[in-house]
Coordinates of C-alpha atoms in Angstrom, one line a residue:
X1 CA -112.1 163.1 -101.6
X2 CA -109.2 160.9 -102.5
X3 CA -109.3 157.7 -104.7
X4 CA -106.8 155.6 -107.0
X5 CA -106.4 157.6 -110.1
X6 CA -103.5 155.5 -111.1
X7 CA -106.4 152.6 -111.7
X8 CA -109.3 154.6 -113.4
X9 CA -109.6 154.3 -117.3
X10 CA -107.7 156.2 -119.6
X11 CA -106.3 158.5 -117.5
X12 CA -102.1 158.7 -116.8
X13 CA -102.9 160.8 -113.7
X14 CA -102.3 159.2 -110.2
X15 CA -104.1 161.8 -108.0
X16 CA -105.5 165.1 -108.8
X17 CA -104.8 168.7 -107.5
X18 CA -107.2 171.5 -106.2
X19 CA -106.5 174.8 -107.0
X20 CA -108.3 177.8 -106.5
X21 CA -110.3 179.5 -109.4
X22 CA -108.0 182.5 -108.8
X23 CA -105.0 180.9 -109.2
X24 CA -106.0 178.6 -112.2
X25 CA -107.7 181.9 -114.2
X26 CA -103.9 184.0 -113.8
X27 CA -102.8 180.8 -114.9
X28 CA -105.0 180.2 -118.2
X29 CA -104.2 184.2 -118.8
X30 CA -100.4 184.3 -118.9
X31 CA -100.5 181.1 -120.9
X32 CA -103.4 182.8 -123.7
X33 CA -101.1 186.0 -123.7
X34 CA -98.0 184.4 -124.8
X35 CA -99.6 183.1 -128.2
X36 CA -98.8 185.4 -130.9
X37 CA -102.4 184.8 -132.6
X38 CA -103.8 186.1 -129.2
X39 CA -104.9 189.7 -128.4
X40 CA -106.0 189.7 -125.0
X41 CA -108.5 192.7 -123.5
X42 CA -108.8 191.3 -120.0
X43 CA -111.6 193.0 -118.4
X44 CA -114.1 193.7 -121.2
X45 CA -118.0 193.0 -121.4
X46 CA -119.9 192.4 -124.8
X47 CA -121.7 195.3 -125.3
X48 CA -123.9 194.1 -128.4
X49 CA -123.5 191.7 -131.2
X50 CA -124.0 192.9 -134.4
X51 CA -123.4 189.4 -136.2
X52 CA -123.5 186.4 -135.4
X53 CA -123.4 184.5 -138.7
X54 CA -120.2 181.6 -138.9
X55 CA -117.0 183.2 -140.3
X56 CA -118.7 186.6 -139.8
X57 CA -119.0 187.6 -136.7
X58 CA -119.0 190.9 -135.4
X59 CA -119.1 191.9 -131.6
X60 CA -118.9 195.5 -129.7
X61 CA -116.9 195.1 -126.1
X62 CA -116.2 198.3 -123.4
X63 CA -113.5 198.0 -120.2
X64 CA -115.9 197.3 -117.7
X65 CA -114.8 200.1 -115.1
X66 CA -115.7 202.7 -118.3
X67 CA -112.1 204.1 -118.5
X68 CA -112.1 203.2 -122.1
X69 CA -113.9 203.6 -125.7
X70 CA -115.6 200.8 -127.4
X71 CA -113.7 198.7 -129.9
X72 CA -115.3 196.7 -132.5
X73 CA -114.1 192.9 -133.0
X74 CA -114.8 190.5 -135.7
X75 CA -114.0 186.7 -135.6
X76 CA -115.2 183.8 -137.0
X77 CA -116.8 183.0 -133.9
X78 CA -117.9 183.9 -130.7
X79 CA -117.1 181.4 -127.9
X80 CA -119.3 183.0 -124.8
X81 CA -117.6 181.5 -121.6
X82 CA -119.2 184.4 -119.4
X83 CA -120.7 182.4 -116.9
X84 CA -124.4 181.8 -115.3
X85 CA -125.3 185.5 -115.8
X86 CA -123.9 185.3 -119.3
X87 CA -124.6 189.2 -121.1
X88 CA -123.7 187.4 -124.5
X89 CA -126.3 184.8 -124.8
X90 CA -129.2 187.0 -123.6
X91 CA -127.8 189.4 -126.6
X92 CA -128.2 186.5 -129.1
X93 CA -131.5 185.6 -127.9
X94 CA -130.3 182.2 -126.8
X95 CA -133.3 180.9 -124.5
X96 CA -131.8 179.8 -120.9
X97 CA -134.0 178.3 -117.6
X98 CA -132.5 179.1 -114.5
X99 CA -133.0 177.1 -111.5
X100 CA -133.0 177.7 -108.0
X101 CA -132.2 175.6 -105.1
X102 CA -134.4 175.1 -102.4
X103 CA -131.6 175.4 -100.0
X104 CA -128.5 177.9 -99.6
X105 CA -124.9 177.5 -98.4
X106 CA -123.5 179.3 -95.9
X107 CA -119.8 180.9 -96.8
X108 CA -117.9 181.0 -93.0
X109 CA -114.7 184.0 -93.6
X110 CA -111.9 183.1 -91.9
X111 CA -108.1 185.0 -92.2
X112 CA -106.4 182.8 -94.2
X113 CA -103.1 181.4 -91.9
X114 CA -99.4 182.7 -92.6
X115 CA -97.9 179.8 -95.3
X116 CA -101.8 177.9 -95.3
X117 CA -101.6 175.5 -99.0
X118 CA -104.1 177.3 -101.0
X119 CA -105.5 173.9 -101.7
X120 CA -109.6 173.3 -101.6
X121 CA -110.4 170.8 -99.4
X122 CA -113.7 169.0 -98.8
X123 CA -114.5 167.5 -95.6
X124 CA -117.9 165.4 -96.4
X125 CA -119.6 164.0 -92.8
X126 CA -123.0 162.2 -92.7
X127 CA -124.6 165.7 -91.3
X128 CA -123.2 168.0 -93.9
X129 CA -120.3 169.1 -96.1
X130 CA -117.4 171.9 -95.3
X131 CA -115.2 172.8 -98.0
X132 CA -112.3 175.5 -97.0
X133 CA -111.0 177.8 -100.1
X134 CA -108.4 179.5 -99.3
X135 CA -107.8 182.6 -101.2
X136 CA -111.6 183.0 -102.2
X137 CA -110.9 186.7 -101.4
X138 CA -107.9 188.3 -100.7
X139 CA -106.3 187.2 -97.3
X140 CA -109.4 185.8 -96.7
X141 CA -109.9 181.6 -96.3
X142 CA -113.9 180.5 -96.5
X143 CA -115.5 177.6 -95.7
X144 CA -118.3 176.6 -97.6
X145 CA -121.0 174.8 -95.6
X146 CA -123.9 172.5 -96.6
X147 CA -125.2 171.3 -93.2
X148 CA -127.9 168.4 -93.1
X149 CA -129.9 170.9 -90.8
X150 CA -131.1 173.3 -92.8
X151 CA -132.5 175.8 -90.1
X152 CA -128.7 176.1 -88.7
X153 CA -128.6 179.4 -87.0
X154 CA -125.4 181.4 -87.7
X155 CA -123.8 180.7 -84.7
X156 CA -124.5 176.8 -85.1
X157 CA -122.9 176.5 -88.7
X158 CA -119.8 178.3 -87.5
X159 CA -119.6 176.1 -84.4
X160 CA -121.0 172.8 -86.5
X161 CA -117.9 174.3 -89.3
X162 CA -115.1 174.3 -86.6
X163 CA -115.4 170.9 -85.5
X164 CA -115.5 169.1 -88.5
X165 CA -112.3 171.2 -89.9
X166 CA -110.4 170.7 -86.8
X167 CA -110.6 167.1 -86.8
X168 CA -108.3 166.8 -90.0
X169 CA -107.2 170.2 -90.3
X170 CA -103.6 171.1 -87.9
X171 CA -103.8 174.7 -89.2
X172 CA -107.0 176.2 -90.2
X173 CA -109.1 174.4 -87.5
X174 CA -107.0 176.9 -84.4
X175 CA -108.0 179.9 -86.9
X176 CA -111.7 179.1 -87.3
X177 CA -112.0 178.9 -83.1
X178 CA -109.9 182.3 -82.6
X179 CA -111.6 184.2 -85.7
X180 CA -114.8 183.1 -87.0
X181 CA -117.4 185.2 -86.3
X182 CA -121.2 184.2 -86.7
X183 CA -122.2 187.8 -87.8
X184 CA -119.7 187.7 -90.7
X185 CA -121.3 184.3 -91.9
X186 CA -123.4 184.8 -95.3
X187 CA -125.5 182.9 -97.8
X188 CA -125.7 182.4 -101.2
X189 CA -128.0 180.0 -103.0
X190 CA -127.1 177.4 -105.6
X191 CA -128.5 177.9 -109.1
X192 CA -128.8 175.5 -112.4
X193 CA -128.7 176.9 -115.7
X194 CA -129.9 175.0 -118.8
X195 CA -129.8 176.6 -122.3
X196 CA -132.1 176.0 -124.9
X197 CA -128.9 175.6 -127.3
X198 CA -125.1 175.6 -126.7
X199 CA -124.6 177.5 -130.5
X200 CA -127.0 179.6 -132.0
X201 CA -125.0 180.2 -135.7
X202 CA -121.6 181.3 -135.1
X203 CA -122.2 181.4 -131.2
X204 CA -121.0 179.3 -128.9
X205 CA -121.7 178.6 -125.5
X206 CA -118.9 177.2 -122.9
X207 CA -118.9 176.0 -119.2
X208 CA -121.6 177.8 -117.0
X209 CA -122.8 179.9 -119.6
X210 CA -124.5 176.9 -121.4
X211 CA -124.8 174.6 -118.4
X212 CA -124.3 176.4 -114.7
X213 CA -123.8 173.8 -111.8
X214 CA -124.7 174.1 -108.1
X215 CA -121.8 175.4 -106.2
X216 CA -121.5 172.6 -104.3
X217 CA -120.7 168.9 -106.1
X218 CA -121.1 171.4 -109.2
X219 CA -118.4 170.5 -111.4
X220 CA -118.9 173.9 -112.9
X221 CA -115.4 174.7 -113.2
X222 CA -114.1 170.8 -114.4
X223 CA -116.5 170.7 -116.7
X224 CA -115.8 174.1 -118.6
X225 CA -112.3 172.9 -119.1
X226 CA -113.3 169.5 -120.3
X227 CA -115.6 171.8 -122.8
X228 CA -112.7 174.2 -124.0
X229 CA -110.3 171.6 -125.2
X230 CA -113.2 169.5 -127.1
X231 CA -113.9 173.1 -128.3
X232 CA -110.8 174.2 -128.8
X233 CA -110.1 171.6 -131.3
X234 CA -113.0 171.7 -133.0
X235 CA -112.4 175.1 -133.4
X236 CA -109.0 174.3 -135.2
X237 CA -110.2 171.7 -137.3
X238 CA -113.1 174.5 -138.6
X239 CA -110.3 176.9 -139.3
X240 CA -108.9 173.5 -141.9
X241 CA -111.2 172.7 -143.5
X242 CA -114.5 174.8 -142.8
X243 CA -117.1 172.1 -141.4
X244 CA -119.1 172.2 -138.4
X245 CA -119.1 168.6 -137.7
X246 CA -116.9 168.8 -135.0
X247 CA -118.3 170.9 -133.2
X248 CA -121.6 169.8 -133.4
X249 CA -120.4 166.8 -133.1
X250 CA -119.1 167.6 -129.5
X251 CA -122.5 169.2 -128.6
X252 CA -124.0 165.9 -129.5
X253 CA -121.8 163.7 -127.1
X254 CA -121.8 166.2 -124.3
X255 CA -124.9 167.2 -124.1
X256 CA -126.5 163.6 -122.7
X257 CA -123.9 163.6 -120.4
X258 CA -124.1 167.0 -118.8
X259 CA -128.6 166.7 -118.8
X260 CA -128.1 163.9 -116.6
X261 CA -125.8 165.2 -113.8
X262 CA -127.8 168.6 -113.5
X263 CA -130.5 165.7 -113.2
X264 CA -128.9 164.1 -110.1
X265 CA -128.4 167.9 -108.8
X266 CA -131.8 168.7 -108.2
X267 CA -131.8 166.1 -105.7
X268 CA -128.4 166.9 -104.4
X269 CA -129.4 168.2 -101.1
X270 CA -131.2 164.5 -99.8
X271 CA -128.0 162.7 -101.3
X272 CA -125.4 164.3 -98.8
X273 CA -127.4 162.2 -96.6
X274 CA -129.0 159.3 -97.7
X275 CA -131.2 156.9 -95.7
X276 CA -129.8 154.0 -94.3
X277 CA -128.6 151.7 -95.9
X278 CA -128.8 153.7 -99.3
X279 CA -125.8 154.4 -101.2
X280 CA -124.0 158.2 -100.9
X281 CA -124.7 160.2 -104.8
X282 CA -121.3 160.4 -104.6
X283 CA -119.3 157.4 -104.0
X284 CA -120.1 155.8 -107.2
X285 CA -119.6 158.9 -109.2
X286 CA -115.9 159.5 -108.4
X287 CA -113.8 158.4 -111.5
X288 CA -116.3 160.9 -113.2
X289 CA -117.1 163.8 -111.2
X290 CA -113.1 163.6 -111.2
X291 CA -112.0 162.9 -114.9
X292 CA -115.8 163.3 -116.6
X293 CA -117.2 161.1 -118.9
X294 CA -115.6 158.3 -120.0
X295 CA -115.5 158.2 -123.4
X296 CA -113.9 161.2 -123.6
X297 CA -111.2 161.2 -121.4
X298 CA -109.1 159.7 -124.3
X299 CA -109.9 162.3 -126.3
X300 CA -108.9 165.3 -123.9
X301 CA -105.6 163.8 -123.0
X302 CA -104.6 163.5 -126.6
X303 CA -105.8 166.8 -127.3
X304 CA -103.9 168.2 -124.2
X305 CA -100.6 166.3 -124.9
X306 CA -100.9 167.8 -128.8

C-alpha cells in the first residue's frame, strides 16, 4: 500500500514503515526496561486477581515455563494487553463475544533469503491478497494468503502465491518457486473479539484484548499502539490528580471508532473483491487504516513528541 503521507491531516510523517511484530516487541521491551519506575518480568501469566478496585489492585503472576514461584504484585491498575485469548479479563469476569470468520488464511513458509529487508509487504490483486512477513518464525519468511477462491487446494495457493510475489518481488519470488512446498502450507482462521467493557474498576483493557481484529486488514497491532499512548497518558494524568475522566474519556472517543471498523470486517472477505464498478473497502480507508482516526492523530503526536 503506498500513499502521500506528507498530505494527510495532522500527521508530520511522509511514508510509513512495516516492521515485524518481533522486531517492534524487543523494541517496546528494551525501551520499558530502561525506565527506572519499571520492573519488568518478561514472560509471566496472571494467575488470579485478587483485587481489582482503582488504586488497589492486587494481582498473582508465575514464569510461564514453571521454573519459578509466584510473586504477588499490587498497582494502582491493571492494564491487560494479553491479547484475543486474554487469561486477565476472563479472571475479572469481563464479558467478551468472539467471532469467527467464515473463511481462513492460508500461511505459505518459505526460508527467508540471506540479507531479505524484514519489511511486511502486501501485494493486493483483484483475485486475492499475499502479504510476505519475514521473520514470522525464526529463519522462516511466510506469506499470508487471502485468495478470492476460497476452495484453493494447497498446491493452487502456493502456485496462485508465487506469481503474484514474483511480479514485484526480485528476491523472495526465486525462493517461493525453489522452496515452497504445498504440504507445509497451513490455515488459521480470522477471529473478532468484542468486550462487553474495556475497564471493569481498576481494569483495563488494551489492543486485542478489548477489541481483536481479523488478521488480515486487522489493524490489531496499529490500533493497540494508538490505545497505549491515549492510555498511557491518561494513566499519568490519574497518577496527578486522581480522576478517571481521562480515561473514560478515551474509552468514549475510541470506542465508536473501533465498533465500526470490526463492522466493515465482517464483510471483509466480499470487499477484497468488489463487483464491478464498486469501490475497493480499502481505497478510501487509507489515511485511516494508516494513521487511525482523525481526531486523534493530534493528540498521539503530541503525546509521542512529550
Amino acid at each position: 500500500m503506498a500513499g502521500a503521507f506528507g498530505e494527510l491531516a495532522d500527521t508530520p510523517a511522509d511514508h510509513a514503515l512495516n516492521v515485524t511484530q518481533g522486531s517492534l516487541r524487543r523494541t517496546l521491551l528494551e525501551r520499558v526496561a530502561t525506565r527506572e519506575s519499571v520492573t519488568l518480568h518478561a514472560g509471566s501469566e496472571v494467575k488470579r486477581v485478587d483485587s481489582a478496585l482503582v488504586g488497589a489492585c492486587r494481582c498473582v503472576v508465575s514464569p510461564v515455563d514453571g521454573g519459578g514461584q509466584e510473586m504477588a504484585l499490587e498497582s494502582r491498575w491493571i492494564v491487560a494487553a494479553d491479547g484475543k485469548q486474554s487469561s486477565t479479563r476472563a479472571l475479572t469476569g469481563i464479558e467478551t463475544h468472539l467471532e469467527r470468520a467464515d473463511y481462513g488464511l492460508a500461511l505459505v513458509p518459505v526460508p527467508t533469503p540471506r540479507n531479505y529487508p524484514r519489511t511486511i509487504r502486501a501485494h493486493r490483486r483483484p483475485d486475492g491478497m499475499a502479504t510476505t512477513v519475514p521473520g514470522a518464525s525464526p529463519g522462516l519468511t511466510y506469506v499470508f494468503t487471502h485468495m478470492a477462491d476460497r476452495t484453493a487446494s494447497p498446491e493452487q495457493v502456493v502456485q496462485w502465491a508465487t506469481r503474484v510475489v514474483a511480479a514485484s518481488d526480485e528476491i523472495l519470488g526465486p525462493a517461493l518457486a525453489a522452496e515452497a512446498r504445498p504440504e507445509r502450507t497451513f490455515r488459521i482462521e480470522p477471529q473478532i473479539v468484542n468486550a462487553a467493557a474495556w475497564r471493569n474498576d481498576g481494569v483495563l483493557l488494551l489492543g486485542d484484548s478489548a477489541h481483536g481484529m481479523h488478521n488480515i486488514g486487522g489493524q490489531g497491532l496499529n490500533t493497540a499502539l494508538q490505545d497505549a499512548l491515549s492510555l498511557g497518558d491518561a494513566l499519568l494524568r490519574h497518577a496527578e490528580d486522581g480522576k478517571t475522566e481521562r480515561i473514560d474519556g478515551f474509552i468514549d472517543r475510541r470506542r465508536p471508532f473501533i465498533d465500526r471498523l470490526q463492522d466493515a470486517q465482517r464483510t471483509l472477505g466480499e470487499a477484497f473483491w468488489p463487483e464491478a464498478g464498486a469501490e475497493s473497502w480499502f481505497r478510501p480507508r487509507f489515511a485511516e487504516l494508516s494513521l487511525g482516526q482523525q481526531e486523534m492523530r493530534r493528540d498521539w503526536r503530541d503525546i509521542a513528541a512529550a
